[in-house]
Coordinates of C-alpha atoms in Angstrom, one line a residue:
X491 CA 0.0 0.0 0.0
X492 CA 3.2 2.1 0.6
X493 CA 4.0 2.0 -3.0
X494 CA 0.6 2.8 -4.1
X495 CA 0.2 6.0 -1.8
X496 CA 3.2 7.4 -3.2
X497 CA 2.1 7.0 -6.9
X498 CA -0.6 9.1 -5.8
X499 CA 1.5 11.7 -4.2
X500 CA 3.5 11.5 -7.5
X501 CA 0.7 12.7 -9.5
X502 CA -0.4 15.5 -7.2
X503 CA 3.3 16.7 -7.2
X504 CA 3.5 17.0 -10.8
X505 CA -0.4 18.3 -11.0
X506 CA 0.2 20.9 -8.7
X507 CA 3.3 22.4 -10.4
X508 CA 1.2 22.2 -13.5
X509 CA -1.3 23.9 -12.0
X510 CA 1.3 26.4 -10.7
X511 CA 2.0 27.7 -14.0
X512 CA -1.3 29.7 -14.7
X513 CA -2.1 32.8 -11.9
X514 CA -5.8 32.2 -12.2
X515 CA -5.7 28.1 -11.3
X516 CA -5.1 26.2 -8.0
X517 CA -5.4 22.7 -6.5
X518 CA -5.7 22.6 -3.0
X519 CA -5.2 18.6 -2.0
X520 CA -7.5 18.1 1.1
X521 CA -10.3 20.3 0.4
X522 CA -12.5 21.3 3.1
X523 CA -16.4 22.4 3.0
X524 CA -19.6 22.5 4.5
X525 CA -22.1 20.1 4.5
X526 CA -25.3 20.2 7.1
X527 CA -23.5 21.9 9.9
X528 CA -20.2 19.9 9.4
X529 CA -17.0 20.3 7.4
X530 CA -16.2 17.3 4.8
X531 CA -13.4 16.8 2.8
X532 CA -12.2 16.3 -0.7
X533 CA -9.3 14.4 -1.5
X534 CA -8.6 17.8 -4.0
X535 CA -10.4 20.1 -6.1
X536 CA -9.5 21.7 -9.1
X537 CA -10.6 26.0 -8.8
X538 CA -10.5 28.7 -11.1
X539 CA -11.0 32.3 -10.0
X540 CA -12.5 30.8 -7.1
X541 CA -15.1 28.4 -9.0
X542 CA -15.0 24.7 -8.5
X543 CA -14.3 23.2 -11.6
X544 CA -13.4 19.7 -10.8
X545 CA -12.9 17.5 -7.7
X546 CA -11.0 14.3 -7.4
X547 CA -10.6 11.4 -5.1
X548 CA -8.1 8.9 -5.1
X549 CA -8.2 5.4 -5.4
X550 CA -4.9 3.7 -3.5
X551 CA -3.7 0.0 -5.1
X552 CA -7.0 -0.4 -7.5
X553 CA -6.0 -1.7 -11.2
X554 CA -9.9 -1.1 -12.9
X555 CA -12.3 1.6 -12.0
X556 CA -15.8 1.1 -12.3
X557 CA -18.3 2.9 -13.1
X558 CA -19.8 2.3 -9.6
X559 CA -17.0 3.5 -8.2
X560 CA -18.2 7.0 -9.3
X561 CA -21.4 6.8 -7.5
X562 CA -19.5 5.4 -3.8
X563 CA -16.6 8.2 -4.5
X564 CA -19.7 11.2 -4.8
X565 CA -19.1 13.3 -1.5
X566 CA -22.0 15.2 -0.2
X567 CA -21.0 18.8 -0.3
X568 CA -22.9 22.0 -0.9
X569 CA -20.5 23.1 -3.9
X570 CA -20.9 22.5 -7.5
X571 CA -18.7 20.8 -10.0
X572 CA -18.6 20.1 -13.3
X573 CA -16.0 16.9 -13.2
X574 CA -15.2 14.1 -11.0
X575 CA -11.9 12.6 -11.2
X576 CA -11.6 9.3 -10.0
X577 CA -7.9 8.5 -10.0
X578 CA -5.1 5.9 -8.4
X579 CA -2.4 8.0 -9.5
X580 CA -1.6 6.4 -12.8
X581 CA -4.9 6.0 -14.9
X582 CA -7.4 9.6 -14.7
X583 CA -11.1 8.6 -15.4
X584 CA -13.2 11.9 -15.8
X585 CA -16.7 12.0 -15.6
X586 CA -18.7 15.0 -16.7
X587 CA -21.3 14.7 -13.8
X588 CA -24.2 16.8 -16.5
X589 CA -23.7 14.8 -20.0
X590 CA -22.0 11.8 -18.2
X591 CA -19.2 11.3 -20.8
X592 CA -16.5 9.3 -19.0
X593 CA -12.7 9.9 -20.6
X594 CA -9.6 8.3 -19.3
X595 CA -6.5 10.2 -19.4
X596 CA -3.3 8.9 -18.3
X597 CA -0.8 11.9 -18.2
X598 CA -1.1 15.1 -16.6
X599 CA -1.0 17.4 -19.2
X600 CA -4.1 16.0 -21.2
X601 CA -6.1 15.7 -17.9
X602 CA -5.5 19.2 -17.5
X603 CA -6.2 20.4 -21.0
X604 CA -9.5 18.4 -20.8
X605 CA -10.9 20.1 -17.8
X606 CA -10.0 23.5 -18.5
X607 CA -11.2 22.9 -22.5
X608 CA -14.2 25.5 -23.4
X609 CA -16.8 25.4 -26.2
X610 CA -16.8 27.6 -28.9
X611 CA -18.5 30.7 -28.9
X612 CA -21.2 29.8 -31.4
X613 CA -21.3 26.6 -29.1
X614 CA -22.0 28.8 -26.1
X615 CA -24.7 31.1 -28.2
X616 CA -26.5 27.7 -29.3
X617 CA -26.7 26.6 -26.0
X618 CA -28.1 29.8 -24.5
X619 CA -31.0 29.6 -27.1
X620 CA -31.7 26.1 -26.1
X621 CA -31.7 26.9 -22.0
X622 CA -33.7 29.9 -22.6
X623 CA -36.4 27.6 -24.6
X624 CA -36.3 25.2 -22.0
X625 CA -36.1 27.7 -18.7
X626 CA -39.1 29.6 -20.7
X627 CA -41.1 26.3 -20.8
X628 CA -40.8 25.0 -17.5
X629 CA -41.9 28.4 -15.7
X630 CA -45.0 28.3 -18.1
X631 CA -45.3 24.4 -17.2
X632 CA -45.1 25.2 -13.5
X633 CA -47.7 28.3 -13.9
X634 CA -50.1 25.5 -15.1
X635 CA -49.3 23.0 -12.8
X636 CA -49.9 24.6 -9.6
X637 CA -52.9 23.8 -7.6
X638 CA -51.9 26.0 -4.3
X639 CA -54.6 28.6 -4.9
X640 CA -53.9 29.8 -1.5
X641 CA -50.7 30.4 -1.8
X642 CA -49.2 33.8 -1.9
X643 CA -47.1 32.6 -5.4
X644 CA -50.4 31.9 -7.3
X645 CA -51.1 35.6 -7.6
X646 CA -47.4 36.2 -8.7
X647 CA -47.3 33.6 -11.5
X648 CA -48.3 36.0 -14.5
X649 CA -45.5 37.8 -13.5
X650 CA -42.9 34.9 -13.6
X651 CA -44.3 33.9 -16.6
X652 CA -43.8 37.3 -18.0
X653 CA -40.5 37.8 -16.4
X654 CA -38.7 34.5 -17.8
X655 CA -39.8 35.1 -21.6
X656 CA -37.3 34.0 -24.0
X657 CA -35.6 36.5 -25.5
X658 CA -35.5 38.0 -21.7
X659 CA -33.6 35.0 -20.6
X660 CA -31.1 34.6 -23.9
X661 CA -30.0 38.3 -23.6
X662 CA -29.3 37.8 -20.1
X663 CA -27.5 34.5 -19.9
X664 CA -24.1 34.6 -19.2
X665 CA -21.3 31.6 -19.6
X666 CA -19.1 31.5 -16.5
X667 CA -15.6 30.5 -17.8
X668 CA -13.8 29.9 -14.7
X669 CA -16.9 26.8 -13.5
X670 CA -17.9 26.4 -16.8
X671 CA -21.6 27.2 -15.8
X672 CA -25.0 29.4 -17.2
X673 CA -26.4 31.9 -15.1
X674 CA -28.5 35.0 -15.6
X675 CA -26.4 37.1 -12.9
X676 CA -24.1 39.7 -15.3
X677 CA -23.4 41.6 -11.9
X678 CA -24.5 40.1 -8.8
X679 CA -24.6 43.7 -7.0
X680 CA -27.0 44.9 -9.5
X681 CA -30.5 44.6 -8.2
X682 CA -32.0 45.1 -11.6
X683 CA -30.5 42.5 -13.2
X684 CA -32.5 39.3 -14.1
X685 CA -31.7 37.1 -11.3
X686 CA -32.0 39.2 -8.4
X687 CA -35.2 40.8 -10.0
X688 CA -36.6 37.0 -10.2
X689 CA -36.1 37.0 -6.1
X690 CA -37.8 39.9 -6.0
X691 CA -40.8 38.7 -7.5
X692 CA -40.7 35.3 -5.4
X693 CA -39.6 36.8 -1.8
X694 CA -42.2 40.3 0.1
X695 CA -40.5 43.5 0.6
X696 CA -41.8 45.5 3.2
X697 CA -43.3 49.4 2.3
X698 CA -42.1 52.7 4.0
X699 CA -44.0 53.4 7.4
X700 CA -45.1 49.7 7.8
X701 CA -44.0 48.6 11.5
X702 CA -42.0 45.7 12.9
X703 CA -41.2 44.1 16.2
X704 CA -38.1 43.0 17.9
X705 CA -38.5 41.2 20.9
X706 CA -35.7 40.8 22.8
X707 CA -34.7 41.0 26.3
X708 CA -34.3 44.1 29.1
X709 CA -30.1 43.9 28.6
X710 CA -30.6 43.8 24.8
X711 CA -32.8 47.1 25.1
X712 CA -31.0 49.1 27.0
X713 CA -27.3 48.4 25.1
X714 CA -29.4 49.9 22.1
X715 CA -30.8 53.0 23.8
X716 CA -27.5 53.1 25.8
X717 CA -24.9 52.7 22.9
X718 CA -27.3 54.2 20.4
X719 CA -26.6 51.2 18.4
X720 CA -28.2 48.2 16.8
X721 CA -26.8 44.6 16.8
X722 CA -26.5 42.3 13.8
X723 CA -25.8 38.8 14.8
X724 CA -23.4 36.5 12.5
X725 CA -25.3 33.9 10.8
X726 CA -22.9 31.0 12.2
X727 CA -23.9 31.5 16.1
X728 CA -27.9 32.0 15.3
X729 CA -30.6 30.0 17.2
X730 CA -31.5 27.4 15.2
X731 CA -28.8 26.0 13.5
X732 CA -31.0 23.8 10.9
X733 CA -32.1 27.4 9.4
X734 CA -28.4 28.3 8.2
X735 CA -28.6 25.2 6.2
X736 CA -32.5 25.3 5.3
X737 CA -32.6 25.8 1.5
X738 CA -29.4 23.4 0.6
X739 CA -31.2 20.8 2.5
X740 CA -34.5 21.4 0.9
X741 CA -33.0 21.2 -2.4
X742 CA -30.7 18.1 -1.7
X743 CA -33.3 16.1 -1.8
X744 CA -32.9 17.0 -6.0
X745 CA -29.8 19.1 -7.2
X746 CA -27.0 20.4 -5.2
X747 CA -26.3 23.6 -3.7
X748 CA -26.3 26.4 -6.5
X749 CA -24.5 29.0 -5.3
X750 CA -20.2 28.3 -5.4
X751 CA -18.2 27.1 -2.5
X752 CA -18.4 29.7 0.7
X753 CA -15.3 29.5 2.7
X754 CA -16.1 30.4 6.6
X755 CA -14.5 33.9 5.9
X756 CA -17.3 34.7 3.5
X757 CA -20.1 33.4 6.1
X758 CA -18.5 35.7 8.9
X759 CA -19.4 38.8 6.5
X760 CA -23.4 37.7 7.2
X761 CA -25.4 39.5 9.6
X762 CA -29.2 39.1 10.3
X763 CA -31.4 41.3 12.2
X764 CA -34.8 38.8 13.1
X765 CA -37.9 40.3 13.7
X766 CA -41.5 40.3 13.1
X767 CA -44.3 41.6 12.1
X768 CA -46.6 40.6 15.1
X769 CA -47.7 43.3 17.2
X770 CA -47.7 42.4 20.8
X771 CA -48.0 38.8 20.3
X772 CA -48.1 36.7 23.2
X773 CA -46.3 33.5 21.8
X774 CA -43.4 36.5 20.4
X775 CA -42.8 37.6 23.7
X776 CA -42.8 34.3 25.1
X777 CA -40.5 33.3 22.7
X778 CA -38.3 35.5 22.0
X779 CA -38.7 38.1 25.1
X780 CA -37.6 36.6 27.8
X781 CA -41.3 35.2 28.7
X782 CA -42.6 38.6 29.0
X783 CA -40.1 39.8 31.6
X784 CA -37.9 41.5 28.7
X785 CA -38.9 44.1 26.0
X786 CA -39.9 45.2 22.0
X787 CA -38.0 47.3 20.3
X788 CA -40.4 48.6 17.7
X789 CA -39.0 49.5 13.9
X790 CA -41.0 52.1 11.5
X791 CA -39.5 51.6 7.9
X792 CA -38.3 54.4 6.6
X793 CA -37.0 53.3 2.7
X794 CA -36.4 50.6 1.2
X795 CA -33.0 49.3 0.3
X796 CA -31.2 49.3 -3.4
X797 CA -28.2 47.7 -2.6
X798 CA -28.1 43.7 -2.8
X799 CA -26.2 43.4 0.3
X800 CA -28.8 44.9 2.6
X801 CA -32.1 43.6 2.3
X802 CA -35.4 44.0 4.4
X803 CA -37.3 41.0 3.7
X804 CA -40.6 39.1 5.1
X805 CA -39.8 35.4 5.0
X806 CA -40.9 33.2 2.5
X807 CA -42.2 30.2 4.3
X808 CA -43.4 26.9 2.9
X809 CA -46.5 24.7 2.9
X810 CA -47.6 21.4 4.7
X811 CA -48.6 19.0 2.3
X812 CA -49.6 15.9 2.6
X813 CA -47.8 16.2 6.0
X814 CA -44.5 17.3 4.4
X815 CA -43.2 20.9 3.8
X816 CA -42.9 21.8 0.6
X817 CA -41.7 25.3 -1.2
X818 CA -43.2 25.9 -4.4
X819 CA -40.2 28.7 -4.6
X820 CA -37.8 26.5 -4.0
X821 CA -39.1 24.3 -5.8
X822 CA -39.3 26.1 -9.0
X823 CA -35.3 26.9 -8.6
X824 CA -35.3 23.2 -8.9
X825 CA -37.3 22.5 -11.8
X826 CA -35.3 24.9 -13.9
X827 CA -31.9 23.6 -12.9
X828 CA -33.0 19.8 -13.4
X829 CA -34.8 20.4 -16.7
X830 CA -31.6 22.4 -17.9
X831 CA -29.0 19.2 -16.6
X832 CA -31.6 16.8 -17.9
X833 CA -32.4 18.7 -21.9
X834 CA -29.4 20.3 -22.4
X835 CA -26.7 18.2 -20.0
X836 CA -25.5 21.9 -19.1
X837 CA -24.9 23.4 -15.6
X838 CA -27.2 26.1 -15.0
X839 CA -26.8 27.9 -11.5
X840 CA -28.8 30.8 -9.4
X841 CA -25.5 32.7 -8.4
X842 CA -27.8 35.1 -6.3
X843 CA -29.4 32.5 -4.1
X844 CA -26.2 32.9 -2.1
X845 CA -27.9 36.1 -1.2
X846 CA -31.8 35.2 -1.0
X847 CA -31.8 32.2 0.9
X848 CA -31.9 33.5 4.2
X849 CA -35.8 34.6 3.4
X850 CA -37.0 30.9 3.1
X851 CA -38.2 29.0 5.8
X852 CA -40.3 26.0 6.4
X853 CA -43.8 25.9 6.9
X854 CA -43.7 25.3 10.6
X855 CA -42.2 28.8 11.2
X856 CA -45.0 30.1 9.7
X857 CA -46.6 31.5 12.5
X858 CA -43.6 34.0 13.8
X859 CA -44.5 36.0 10.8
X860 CA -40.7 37.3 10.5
X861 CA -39.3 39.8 9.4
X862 CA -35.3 39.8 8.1
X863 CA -33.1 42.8 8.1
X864 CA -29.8 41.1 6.1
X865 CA -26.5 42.5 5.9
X866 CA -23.4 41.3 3.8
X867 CA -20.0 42.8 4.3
X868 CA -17.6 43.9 1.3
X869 CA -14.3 44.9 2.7
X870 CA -13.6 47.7 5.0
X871 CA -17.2 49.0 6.7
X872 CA -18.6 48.9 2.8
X873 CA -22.0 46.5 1.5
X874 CA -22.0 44.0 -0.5
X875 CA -23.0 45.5 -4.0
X876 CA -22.6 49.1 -2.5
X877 CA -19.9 50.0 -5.1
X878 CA -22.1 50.0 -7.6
X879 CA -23.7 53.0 -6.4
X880 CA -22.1 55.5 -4.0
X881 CA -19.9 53.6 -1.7
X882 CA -18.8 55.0 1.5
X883 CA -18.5 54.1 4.9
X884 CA -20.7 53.6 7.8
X885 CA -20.7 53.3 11.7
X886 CA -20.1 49.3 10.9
X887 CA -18.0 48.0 14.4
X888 CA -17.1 44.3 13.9
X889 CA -17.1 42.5 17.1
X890 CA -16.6 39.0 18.1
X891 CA -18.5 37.2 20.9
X892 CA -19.4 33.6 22.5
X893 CA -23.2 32.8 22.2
X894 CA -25.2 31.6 24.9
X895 CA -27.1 29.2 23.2
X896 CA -25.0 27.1 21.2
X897 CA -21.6 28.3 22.9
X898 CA -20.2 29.7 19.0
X899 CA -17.4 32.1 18.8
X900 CA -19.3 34.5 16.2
X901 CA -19.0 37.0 15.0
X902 CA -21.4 40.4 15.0
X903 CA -21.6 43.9 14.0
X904 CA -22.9 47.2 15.9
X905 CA -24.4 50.2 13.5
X906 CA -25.5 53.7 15.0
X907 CA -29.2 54.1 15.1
X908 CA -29.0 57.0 13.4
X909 CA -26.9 55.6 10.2
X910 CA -28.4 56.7 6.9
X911 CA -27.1 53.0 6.2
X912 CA -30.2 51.4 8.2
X913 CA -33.8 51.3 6.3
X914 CA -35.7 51.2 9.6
X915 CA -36.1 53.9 12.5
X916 CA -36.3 53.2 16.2
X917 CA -40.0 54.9 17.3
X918 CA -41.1 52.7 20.7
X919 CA -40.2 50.6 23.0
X920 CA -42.3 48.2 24.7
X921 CA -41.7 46.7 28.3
X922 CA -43.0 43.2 28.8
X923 CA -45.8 42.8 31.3
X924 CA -44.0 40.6 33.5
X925 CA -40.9 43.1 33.4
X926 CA -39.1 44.5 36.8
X927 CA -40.7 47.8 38.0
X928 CA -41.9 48.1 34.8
X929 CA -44.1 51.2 36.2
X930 CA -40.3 53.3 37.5
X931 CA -38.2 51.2 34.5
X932 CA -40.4 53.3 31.9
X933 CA -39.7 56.8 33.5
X934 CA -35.6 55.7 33.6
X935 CA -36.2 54.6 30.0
X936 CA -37.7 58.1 29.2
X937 CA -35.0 60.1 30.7
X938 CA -32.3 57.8 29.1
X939 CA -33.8 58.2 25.9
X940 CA -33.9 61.9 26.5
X941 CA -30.7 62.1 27.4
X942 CA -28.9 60.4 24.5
X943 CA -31.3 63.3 22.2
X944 CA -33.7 59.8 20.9
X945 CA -36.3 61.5 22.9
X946 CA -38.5 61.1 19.4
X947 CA -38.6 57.4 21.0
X948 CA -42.0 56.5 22.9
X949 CA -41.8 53.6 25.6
X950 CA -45.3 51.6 26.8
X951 CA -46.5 49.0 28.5
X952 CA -47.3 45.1 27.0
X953 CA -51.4 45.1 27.1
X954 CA -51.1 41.7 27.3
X955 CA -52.8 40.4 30.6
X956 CA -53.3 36.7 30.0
X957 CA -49.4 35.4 31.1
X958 CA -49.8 32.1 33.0

């Protein structure tokens, strides 16, 4: 077995300095991602400009490869790849996992060529007009398909259908050279563009002067009026662990994660605001504040955001049906993708999902009616897609902490209430009825609110009256 490990080695030594030899190209050997909450790895993986291309795992001391071997050597991961290289140092067998054309190389060199060969251009423009033909079909299938009459997409399906015309989709599909993939995403800061116009359609944005309600508890109140400040937790550390994972495991049960590999560095540049839209709610305070002995910091909207990175969203929750939750949303991102893979054999990817999934929840949520105030990080104290506009910075402080809950060093940012950055406006705060001196807390809330000039800032009493 000796002997066989270090013919393996051999190959990666020479593939790597091959590699080496082009700026934009690199082969990490023990590549590590998320899966469901826990970090997998790949024997290697083959990236351009930060695309996975191609992954391979190695084979020690076998002669033949099968093609079953290709099915046991699949890892579960939420990345996609257009190859699979199965390999035991010597012989290369490539499978394109969309057309599932198996080659055998047995030399660096051509294995390389292979994976980094592109089609033509009037290859690339034939393809487009075939994925927009399909793309355009299956939306109009889907529109005629769905039986959910109830269901807050029905009413939006003209619009998808309208939205996802043909010659719409051709002039806006892009080939990605570096993963070798379709997508409709020309700039991913751009709200406008097709893609993140799509979300738009599918996901509720809330309108200026519409109200929403963070319950939280008496410590978390006063740091805001205190420091002035509001506090975005990192997605990594939040409550329920299952959510940061939600729509990959939804869609796993068809096509892999769409968006491309997210290193931990770009989840730390996540931050998510939960609120809701409940108004006094008993089972909110219960909840979420403190069980009634904390407080609600109450939001007016104020305008509504343009730049991708910051969005104020209502979540998009499933169904039950037939005892199971389903998302017709999600679902639709699925039946485009597979009918694409299965018509064309092509890759075809929702770049911005990486973006929009944190507004989709399952159905059992439904009831918390939230509300999501997202933030994504560029560099320095900029937002994601905020270049494209007028970038400039903000009273952004990145801090780091260890969460109660789940005991997570995360990570977590602080932004001035008063931050032209922020699309919603502190106007009351609400003391739960089970609260400490709630009675004298409300006049020391009043004169601290004066006091730090947020005297705009009304503070009540929870009506509630039916705690147990």
């Amino acid at each position: 077995m000796k002997e066989e490990l270090q013919i393996i080695q051999k190959f990666l030594s020479e593939f790597s300095k091959l590699v080496s030899t082009q700026a934009d190209l690199s082969f990490p050997i023990e590549f590590y991602t998320e899966y469901k909450g826990q970090m997998k790895v790949v024997d290697a993986a083959l990236i351009k400009n930060k695309e996975v291309l191609a992954i391979f795992e190695f084979k020690a001391g076998v002669v033949k490869i099968n093609p079953q071997d290709f099915w046991d050597a699949i890892p579960p991961i939420n990345i996609n790849y257009k190859f699979l290289v199965l390999s035991n140092g010597l012989d290369h067998y490539v499978l394109n996992v969309f057309t599932n054309a198996l080659l055998s190389f047995d030399n660096s060199e051509d294995l390389l060529t292979h994976l980094l060969e592109l089609p033509t251009v009037e290859e690339i423009n034939e393809t487009k007009e075939s994925i927009a033909s399909i793309i355009e079909k299956t939306v109009m299938e889907f529109e005629k398909e769905f039986v959910h009459h109830d269901h807050p997409l029905y009413e939006k399906l003209p619009d998808l259908v309208a939205h996802f015309k043909k010659e719409k989709i051709e002039s806006s599909l892009r080939f990605d050279k570096n993963g070798q993939f379709y997508h409709l995403t020309k700039d991913i800061r751009d709200l406008t563009n097709f893609e993140n116009q799509f979300f738009q359609l599918i996901t509720e944005e809330l309108e200026e002067s519409e109200t929403i309600y963070r319950y939280t508890t008496l410590e978390t109140m006063f740091s805001t009026i205190n420091h002035k400040s509001i506090r975005l937790n990192g997605i990594p550390g939040m409550n329920d662990l299952s959510e940061v994972d939600y729509v990959q495991s939804y869609r796993d049960k068809g096509f892999k994660l769409s968006d491309s590999a997210i290193d931990i560095d770009e989840l730390n540049k996540r931050f998510i605001l939960c609120s809701s839209s409940l108004e006094d709610d008993l089972m909110q305070w219960r909840l979420y504040g403190d069980d009634s002995k904390g407080a609600c910091l109450v939001f007016k909207i104020k305008n509504t955001s343009r730049i991708p990175g910051l969005q104020l969203r209502k979540i998009c929750y499933g169904i039950k049906v037939n005892g199971e939750n389903y998302h017709p949303e999600i679902e639709l991102i699925n039946k485009i993708i597979s009918d694409v893979k299965k018509q064309k054999k092509e890759s075809f990817q929702f770049r911005a999902l990486s973006i929009w999934k944190h507004f989709f929840k399952s159905y059992e949520y439904q009831p918390e009616k939230e509300v999501r105030l997202l933030l994504i990080l560029a560099r320095d104290k900029t937002i994601k897609g905020e270049s494209i506009l007028e970038e400039k910075l903000h009273s952004i402080q990145k801090m780091w902490c260890l969460t109660s809950s789940h005991k997570i060093v995360n990570p977590y940012i602080i932004i001035n209430v008063d931050d032209d950055l922020l699309p919603i406006e502190l106007t009351e705060i609400v003391l739960g009825n089970k609260s400490p001196e709630p009675v004298t807390n409300k006049k020391q809330i009043e004169q601290l609110l004066y006091e730090n000039k947020l005297d705009n800032v009304s503070v009540n009493i929870s009506k509630i009256d039916s705690y147990r």
